[in-house]
Every structure is written in structure tokens, then in C-alpha cells.
Tab-separated table of C-alpha atoms in Angstrom:
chain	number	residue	atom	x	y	z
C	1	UNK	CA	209.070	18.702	90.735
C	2	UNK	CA	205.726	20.581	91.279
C	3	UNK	CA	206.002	18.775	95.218
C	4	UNK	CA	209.204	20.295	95.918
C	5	UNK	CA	208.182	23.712	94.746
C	6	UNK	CA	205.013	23.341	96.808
C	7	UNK	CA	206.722	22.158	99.768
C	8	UNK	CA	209.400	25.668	99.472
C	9	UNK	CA	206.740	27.745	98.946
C	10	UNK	CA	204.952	26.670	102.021
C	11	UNK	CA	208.633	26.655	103.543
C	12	UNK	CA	208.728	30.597	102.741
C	13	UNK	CA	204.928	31.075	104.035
C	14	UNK	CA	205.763	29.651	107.303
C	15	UNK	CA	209.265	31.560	107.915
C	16	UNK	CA	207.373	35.004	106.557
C	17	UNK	CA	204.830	34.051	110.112
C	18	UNK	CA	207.408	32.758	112.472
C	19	UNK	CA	209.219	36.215	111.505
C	20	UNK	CA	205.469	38.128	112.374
C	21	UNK	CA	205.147	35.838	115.198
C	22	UNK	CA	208.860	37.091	116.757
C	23	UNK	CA	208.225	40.360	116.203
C	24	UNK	CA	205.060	40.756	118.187
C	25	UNK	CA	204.767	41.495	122.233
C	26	UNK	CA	203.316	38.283	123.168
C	27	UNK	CA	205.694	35.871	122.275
C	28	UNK	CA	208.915	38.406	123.166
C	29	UNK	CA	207.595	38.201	126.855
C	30	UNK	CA	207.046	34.103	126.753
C	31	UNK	CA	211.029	32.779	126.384
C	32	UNK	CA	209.947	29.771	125.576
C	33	UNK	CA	208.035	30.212	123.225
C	34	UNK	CA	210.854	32.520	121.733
C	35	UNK	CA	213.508	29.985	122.023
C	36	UNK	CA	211.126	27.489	120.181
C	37	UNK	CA	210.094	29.677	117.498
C	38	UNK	CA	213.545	30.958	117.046
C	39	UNK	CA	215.518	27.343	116.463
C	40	UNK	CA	212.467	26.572	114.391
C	41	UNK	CA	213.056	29.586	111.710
C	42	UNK	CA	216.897	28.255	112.259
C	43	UNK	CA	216.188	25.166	110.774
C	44	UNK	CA	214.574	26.355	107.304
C	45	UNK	CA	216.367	29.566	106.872
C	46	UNK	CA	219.550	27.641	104.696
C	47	UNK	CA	216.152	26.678	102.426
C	48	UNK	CA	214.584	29.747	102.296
C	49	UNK	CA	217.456	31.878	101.178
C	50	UNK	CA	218.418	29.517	98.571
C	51	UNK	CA	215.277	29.309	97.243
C	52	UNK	CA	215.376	33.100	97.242
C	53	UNK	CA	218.594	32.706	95.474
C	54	UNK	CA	216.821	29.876	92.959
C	55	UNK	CA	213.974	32.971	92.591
C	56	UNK	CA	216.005	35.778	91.684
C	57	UNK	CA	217.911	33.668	89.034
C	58	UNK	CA	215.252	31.907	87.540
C	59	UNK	CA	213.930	35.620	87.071
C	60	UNK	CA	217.056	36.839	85.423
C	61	UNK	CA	216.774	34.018	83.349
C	62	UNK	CA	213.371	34.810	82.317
C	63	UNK	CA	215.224	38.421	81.276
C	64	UNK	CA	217.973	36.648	79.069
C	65	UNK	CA	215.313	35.050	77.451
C	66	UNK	CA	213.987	37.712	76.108
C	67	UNK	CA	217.123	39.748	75.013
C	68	UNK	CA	218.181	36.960	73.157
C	69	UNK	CA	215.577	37.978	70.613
C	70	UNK	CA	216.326	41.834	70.787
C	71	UNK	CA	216.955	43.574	67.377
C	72	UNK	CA	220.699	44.776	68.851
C	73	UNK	CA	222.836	41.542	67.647
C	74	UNK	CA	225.577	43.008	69.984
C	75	UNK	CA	222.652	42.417	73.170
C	76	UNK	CA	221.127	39.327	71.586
C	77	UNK	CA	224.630	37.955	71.386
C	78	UNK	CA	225.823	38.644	75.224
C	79	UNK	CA	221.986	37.433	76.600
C	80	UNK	CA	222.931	33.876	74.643
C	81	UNK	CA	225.872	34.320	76.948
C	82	UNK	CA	224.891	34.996	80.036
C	83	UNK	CA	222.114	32.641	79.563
C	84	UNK	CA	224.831	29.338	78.866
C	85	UNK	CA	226.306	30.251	82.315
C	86	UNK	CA	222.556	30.951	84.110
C	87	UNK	CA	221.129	27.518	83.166
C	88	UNK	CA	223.677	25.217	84.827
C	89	UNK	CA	223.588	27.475	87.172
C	90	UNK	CA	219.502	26.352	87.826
C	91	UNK	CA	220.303	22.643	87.657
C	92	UNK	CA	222.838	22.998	90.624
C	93	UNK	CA	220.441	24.848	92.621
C	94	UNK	CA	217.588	22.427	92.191
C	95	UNK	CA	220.182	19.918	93.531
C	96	UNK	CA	220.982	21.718	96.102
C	97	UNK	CA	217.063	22.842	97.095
C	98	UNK	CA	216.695	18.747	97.257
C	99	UNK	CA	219.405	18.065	99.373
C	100	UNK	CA	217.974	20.431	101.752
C	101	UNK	CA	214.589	19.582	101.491
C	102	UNK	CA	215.837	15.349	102.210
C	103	UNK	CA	214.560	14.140	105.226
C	104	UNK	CA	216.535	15.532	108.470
C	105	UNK	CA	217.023	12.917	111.532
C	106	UNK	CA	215.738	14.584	114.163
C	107	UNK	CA	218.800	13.650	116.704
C	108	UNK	CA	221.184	15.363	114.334
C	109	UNK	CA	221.820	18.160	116.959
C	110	UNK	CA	222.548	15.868	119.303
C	111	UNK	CA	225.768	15.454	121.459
C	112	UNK	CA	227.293	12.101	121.681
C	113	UNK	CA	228.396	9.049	123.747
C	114	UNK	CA	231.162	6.914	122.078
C	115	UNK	CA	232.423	3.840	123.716
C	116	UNK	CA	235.012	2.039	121.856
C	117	UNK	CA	236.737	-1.387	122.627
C	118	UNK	CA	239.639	-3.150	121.268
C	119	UNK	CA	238.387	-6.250	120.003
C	120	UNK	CA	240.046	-8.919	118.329
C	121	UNK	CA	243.640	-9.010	118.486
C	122	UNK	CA	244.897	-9.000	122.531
C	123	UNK	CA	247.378	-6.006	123.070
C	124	UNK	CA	247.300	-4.405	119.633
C	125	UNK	CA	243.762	-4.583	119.354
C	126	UNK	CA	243.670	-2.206	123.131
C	127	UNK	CA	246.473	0.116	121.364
C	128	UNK	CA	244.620	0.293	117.931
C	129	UNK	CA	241.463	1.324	120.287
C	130	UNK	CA	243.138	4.037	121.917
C	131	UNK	CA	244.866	5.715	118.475
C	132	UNK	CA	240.965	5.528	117.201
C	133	UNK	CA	240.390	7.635	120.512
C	134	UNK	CA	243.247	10.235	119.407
C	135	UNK	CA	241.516	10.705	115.574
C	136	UNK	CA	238.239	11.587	117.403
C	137	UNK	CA	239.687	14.163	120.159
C	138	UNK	CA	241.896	15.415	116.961
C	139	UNK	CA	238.689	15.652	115.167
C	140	UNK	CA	236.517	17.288	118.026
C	141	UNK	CA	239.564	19.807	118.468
C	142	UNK	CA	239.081	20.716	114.923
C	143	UNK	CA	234.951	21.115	115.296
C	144	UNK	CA	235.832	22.973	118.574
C	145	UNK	CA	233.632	20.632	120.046
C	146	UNK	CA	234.489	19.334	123.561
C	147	UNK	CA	235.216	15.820	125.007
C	148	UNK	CA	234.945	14.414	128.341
C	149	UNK	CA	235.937	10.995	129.546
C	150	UNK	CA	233.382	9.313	131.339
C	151	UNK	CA	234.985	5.715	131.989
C	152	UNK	CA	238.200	3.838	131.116
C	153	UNK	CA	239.559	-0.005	131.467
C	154	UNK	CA	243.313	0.789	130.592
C	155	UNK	CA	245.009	-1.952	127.896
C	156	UNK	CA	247.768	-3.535	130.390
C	157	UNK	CA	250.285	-2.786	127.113
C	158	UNK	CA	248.516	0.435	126.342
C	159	UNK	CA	245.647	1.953	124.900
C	160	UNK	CA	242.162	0.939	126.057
C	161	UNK	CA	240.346	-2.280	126.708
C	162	UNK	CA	237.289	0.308	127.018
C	163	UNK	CA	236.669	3.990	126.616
C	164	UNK	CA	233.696	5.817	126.483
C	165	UNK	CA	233.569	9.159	126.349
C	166	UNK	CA	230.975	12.701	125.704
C	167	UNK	CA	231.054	15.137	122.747
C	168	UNK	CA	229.471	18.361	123.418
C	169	UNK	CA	229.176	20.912	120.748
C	170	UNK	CA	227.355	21.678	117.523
C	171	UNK	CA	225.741	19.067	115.122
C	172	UNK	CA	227.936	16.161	116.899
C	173	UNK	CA	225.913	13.478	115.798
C	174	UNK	CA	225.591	14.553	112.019
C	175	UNK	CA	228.795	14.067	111.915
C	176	UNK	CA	229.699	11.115	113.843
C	177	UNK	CA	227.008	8.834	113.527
C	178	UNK	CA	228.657	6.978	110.548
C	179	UNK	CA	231.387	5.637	113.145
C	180	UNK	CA	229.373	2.555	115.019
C	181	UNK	CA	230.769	-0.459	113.807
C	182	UNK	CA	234.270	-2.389	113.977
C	183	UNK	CA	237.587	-0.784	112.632
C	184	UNK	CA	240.342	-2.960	111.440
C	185	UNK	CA	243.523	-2.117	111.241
C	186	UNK	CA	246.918	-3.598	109.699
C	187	UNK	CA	250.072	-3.320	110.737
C	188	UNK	CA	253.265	-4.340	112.551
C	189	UNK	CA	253.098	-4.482	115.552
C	190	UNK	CA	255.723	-2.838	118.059
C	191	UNK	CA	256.078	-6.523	119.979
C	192	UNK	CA	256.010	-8.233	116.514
C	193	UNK	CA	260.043	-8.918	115.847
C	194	UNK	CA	259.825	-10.685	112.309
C	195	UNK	CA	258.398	-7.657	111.475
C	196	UNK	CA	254.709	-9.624	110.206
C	197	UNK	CA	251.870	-7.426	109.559
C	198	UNK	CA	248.632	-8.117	111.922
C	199	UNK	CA	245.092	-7.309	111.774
C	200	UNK	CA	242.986	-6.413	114.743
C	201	UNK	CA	240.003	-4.512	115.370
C	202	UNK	CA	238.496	-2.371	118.073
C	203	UNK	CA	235.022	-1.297	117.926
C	204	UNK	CA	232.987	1.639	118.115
C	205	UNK	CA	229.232	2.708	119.243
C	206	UNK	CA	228.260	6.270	118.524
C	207	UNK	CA	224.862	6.993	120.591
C	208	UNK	CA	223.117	10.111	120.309
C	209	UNK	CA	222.778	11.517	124.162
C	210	UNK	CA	219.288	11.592	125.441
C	211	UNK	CA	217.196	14.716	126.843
C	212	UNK	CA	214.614	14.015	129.348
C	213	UNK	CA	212.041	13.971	127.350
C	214	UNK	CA	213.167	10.982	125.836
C	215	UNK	CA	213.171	8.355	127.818
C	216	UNK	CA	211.221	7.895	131.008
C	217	UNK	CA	212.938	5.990	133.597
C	218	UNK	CA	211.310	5.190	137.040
C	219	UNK	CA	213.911	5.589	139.565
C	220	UNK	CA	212.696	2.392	140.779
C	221	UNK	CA	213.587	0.455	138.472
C	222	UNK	CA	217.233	1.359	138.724
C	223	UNK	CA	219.691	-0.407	141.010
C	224	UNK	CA	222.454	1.255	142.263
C	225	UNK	CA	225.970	0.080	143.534
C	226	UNK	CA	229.174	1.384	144.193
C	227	UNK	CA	232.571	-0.071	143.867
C	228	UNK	CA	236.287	0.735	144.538
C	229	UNK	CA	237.816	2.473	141.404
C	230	UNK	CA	240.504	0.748	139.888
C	231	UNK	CA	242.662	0.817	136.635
C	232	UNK	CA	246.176	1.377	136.110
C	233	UNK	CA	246.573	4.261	138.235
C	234	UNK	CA	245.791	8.258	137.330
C	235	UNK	CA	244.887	11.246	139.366
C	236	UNK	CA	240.869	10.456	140.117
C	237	UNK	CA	242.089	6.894	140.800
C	238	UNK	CA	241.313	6.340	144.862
C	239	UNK	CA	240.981	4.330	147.924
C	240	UNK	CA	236.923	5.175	148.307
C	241	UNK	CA	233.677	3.717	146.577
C	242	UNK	CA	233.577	6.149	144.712
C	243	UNK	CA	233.119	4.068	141.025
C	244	UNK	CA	229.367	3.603	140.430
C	245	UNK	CA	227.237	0.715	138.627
C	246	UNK	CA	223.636	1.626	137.457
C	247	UNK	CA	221.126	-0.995	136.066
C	248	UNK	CA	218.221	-0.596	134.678
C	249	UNK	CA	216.407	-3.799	135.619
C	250	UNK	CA	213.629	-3.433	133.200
C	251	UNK	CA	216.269	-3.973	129.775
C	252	UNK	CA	219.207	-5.066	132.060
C	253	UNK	CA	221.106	-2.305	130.560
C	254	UNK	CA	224.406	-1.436	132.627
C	255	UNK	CA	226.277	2.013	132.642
C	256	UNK	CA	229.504	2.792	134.838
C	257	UNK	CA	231.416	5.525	135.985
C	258	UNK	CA	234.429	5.636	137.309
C	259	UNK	CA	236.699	8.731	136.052
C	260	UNK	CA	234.823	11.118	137.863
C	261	UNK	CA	236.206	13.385	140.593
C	262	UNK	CA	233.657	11.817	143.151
C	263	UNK	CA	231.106	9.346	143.845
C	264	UNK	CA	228.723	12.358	143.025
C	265	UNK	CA	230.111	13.236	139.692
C	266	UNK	CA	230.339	9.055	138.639
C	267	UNK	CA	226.389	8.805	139.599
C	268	UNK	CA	225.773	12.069	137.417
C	269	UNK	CA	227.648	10.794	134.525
C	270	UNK	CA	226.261	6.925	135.189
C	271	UNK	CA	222.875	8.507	134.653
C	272	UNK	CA	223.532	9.899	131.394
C	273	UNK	CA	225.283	7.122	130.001
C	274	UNK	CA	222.062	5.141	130.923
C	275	UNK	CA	219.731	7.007	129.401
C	276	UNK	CA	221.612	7.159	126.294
C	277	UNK	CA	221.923	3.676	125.919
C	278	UNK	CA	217.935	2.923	126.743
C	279	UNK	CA	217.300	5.578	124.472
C	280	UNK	CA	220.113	3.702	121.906
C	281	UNK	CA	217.663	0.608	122.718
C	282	UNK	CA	214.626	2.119	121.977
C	283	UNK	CA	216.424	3.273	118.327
C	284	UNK	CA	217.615	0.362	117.510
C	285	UNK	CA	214.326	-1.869	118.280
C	286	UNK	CA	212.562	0.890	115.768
C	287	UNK	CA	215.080	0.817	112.974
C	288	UNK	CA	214.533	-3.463	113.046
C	289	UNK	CA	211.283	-2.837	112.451
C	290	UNK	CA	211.679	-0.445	109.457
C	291	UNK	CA	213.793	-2.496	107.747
C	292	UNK	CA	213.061	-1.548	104.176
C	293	UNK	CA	213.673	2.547	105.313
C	294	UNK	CA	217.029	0.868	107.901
C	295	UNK	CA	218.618	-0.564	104.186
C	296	UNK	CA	218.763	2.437	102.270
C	297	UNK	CA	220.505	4.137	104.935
C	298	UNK	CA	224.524	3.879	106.226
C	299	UNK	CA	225.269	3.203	109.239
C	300	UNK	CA	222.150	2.026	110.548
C	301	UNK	CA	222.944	-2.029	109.694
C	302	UNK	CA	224.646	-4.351	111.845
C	303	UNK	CA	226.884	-2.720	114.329
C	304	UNK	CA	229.069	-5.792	114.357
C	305	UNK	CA	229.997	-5.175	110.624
C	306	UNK	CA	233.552	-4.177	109.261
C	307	UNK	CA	233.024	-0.243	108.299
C	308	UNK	CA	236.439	0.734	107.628
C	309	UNK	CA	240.508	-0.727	107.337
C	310	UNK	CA	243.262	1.206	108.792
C	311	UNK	CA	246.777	-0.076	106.363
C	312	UNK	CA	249.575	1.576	107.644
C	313	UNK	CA	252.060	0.190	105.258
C	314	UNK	CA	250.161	1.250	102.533
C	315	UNK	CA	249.160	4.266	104.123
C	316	UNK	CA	245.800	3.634	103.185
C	317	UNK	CA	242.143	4.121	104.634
C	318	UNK	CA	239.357	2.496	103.137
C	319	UNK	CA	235.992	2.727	104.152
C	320	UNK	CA	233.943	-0.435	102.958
C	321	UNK	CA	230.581	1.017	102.718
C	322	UNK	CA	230.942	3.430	100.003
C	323	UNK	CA	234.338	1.776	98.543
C	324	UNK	CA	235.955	5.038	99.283
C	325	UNK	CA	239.970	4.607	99.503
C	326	UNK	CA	242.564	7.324	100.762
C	327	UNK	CA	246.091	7.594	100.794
C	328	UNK	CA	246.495	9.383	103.464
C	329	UNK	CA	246.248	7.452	106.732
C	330	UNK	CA	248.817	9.298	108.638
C	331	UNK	CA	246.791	12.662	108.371
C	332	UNK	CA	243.521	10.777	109.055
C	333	UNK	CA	244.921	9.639	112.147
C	334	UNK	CA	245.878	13.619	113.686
C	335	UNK	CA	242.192	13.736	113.639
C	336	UNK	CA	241.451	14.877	109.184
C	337	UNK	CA	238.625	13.353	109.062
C	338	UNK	CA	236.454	15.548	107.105
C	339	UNK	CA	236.850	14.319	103.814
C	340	UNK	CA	235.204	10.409	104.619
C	341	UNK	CA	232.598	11.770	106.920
C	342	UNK	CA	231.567	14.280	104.467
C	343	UNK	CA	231.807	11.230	101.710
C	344	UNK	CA	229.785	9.377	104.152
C	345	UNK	CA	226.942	11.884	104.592
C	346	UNK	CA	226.689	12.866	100.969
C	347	UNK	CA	226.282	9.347	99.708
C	348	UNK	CA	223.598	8.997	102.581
C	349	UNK	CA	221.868	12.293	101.146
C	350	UNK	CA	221.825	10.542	98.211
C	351	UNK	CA	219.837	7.395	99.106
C	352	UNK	CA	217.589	9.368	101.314
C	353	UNK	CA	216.639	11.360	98.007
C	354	UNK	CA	216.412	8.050	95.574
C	355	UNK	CA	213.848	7.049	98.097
C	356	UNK	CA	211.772	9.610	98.914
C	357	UNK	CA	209.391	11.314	95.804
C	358	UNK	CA	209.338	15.432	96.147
């Protein structure tokens, strides 16, 4: 315990100077340095004012202590009181300080490329991938976050063979980082006539985008070829080469484009989809070798593993990670998420804090 309050105190100390630092003339007239300074307090102001909070009640505490010996039994009586209510109210906070103090992954603030495939099952499995991409635009919608479609194979009965799409907006990959993995769903389907129930699965691969600074790519290690759209038809759908193939020969990582309004925009969009992936890569080869840090954590095993069953019988949404089971499927689908992916990121918390000593 003496860690944690050494580690807030030095918390406080440092946002007291970045405030100092803001204030004075030479970092107002260097913007970057602003900008830096300025996300930086951000980040550990939620700590600092609930440790502020934790401060000022601990102190009143320290008050009620006292009273509870005063010669008025009328005063000693209500400090015995207040000081039932106070107590709890310490042990929540020191929860709380933890939680905030747990180790933050540093791509949190990221935006997002999701790709997601229907899998097993032929037809249904395409559908099933493209209701999964109707809960996340629902979902985005409700985070006012923005999505863009970068490429698409259309199912030939509906849905998506392949769809990968951007989410811009705040905290994107805090949120949906929990999704990589295959989603199984069960249900008739709308060919089935006997009315049988099948199972199929589409899957999904949440990257966190890359900046510049993360990945270095030599332009000449990328090849670059172009290729006559096609799909089933839509509005960006033409008779030019305007669909583009990048591959980074080095890792023989491929990213294409194809949805864009022009060659132009499918190269732009090619070029972030390839970074993200060799930055995805470069993730991926790390958490293998932490593999003692990579099991405490969710989401971070193998991507190929079932995460979560869509029943739509039984109305039901289970998430096999955590054992977590809602009856509630049809609201989960318009895009409610909140309730697993907040499930998901408090029992993460949670194993973050068993394994790390404050």
C-alpha cells in the first residue's frame, strides 16, 4: 500500500509542474511542446482528483475520529455515524485509486481497423458476418465515433465474405480490442426449410491503426499493383484500375483497397491498412514472447479461438472468456454493447491488478 501512495504522490508532484510548466512563456510559444504537455496532464488528472477526493475524506475521517470521543453524547453519537458511512467510503476509493493506477496499454487511444470474415458455414456464415458489421456501426453510432469502409467481398446470398473497415473517434481501441477472435452464432437459417438450427462463425481482427512513428516502411520494399474493381455492383464499383494491391515483401503482408472513390483514395487507404497490419505483426511477435504477461490478459490469446455465441432462439449471448451470459441478444445486435465490453475490460483490470504489486 505504501507503493501506491508513493506512486500518487509523485502523480500529484508531477501534475503541480506540468501545470507551472503550461503556465510559463516558453512553452505557450512552442505548440508542441504544449500539445505534449497538455495530453500528458490529461492522462493523470482522473488520478489526481480522486486522490484529492481520497485526501479530503481521509481528513474528515481523521475529524470523526475525534468527535467520537467528545463529552456531548448527542456529537459523539452522530461522529459514530458519519464515520460508518466514511469508512466504506475509503475502501471504494482505494479500489478505485488502483484501478487507475493499473497498467494503461499505450495504443488505447488508438483508432481501429476491423476486418471480419464469415467463416465456417457457406452463406449463413457471409450473412452472420455482415449482422456482426451492423452491432459495430450500431455501437460506433452510439460512441459517436465514425466508420469508414475501406474494402468489401460481398456474400453472393448476402452479407460479407470480407469487410474491413476504420473507426475514428475517442478511446476506439479500449473499447474494441476484446473483439479479435471467431463469433459463433446459432440459428435457423432463412434457406433452412425443416426449420434446423445451424452454427456458423465469422471472424473478427481488431488492429489498433498505426502512426508513423510506428512502423518504418521503405517504400522499396513495397510492391504495388492495380486491378479492376469488382463485387456485386455499388456506386464506386467501375470499369478502371482503380482497386489497388500493396505488399510488403519483407513479411509478405497484403492490404487492398477497393471501395474508394479513386485509384488515389484505394492507394491512401491500402497504405494504412498496411501499416496497421505490420504494426499488428510486430504486436503479436512481442506478446509470443511475453507469454507469462500475454496469459493473464483477454484477448491477447489465440485469435482463432471461440470468444463469444450468438443463440437466437434462446435469445442469448454468451461470451466464453469470462462465462458472462445475457438474455438479450436482440438489443445486443442494434449495436448495446456496453454492458459485455465493459464486463470485458473490468475483468481485464482485474488480472492486470492480481499481477502487478503497488
Amino acid at each position: 500500500m505504501d507503493k501506491m501512495f508513493d506512486r500518487l504522490n509523485a502523480t500529484v508532484q508531477r501534475y503541480n509542474e506540468i501545470e507551472d510548466l503550461l503556465a510559463s512563456d516558453e512553452i505557450i510559444s512552442n505548440l508542441d511542446e504544449y500539445k505534449k504537455l497538455s495530453k500528458e496532464k490529461s492522462n493523470i488528472e482522473d488520478i489526481v482528483e480522486k486522490y484529492n477526493e481520497f485526501k479530503r475524506l481521509e481528513h474528515d475521517i481523521e475529524d470523526l475520529e475525534l468527535l467520537k470521543h467528545d463529552s456531548d453524547p448527542e456529537m459523539a453519537e452522530m461522529a459514530k455515524m458519519e464515520l460508518e458511512e466514511a469508512l466504506p467510503k475509503k475502501e471504494v476509493l482505494i479500489e478505485e485509486l488502483k484501478k487507475l493506477l493499473a497498467p494503461r496499454d499505450p495504443l488505447d487511444d488508438r483508432n481501429v481497423i476491423v476486418e471480419i470474415r464469415g467463416a465456417a458455414g457457406g452463406d449463413e456464415a457471409n450473412i452472420f458476418a455482415g449482422d456482426l458489421f451492423r452491432m459495430y456501426t450500431r455501437y460506433s453510432e452510439m460512441n459517436n465515433w465514425k466508420i469508414e469502409v475501406m474494402d468489401v467481398m460481398e456474400g453472393t446470398a448476402g452479407g460479407y465474405a470480407l469487410v474491413s473497415f476504420r473507426v475514428k473517434g475517442d478511446k476506439v481501441y479500449s473499447k474494441l480490442k476484446y473483439e479479435s477472435g471467431a463469433h459463433r452464432v446459432q440459428r435457423v437459417p432463412k434457406t433452412e426449410s425443416q426449420g434446423r438450427i445451424h452454427t456458423s462463425t465469422a471472424t473478427v481482427l481488431v488492429m489498433p491503426e498505426a502512426e508513423d512513428v510506428d512502423v518504418n516502411i521503405n517504400p522499396n520494399d513495397l510492391r504495388i499493383d492495380t486491378y479492376r474493381a469488382s463485387g456485386a455492383g455499388g456506386q464506386h464499383i467501375n470499369k478502371t484500375d482503380s482497386a489497388i494491391r500493396i505488399t510488403h515483401i519483407p513479411t509478405g503482408i497484403v492490404a487492398e483497397c477497393q471501395d474508394g472513390r479513386s485509384q488515389h483514395d484505394n492507394r491512401a487507404q491500402a497504405m494504412i491498412m498496411i501499416r496497421t497490419r505490420v504494426l499488428d505483426a510486430m504486436i503479436q511477435k512481442q506478446e509470443s514472447e511475453r507469454h507469462k504477461e500475454r496469459q493473464s490478459k483477454i484477448g491477447s490469446g489465440d485469435r482463432s479461438e471461440k470468444i463469444r455465441t450468438y443463440n437466437y432462439p434462446q435469445n442469448r449471448v454468451t461470451d466464453h472468456r469470462i462465462g458472462l451470459t445475457i438474455q438479450s441478444l436482440d438489443r445486443i445486435m442494434e449495436g448495446d454493447m456496453e454492458t459485455i465490453i465493459s464486463s470485458l475490460i473490468n475483468e481485464d483490470l482485474k488480472l492486470k491488478l492480481e499481477g502487478q504489486e503497488l
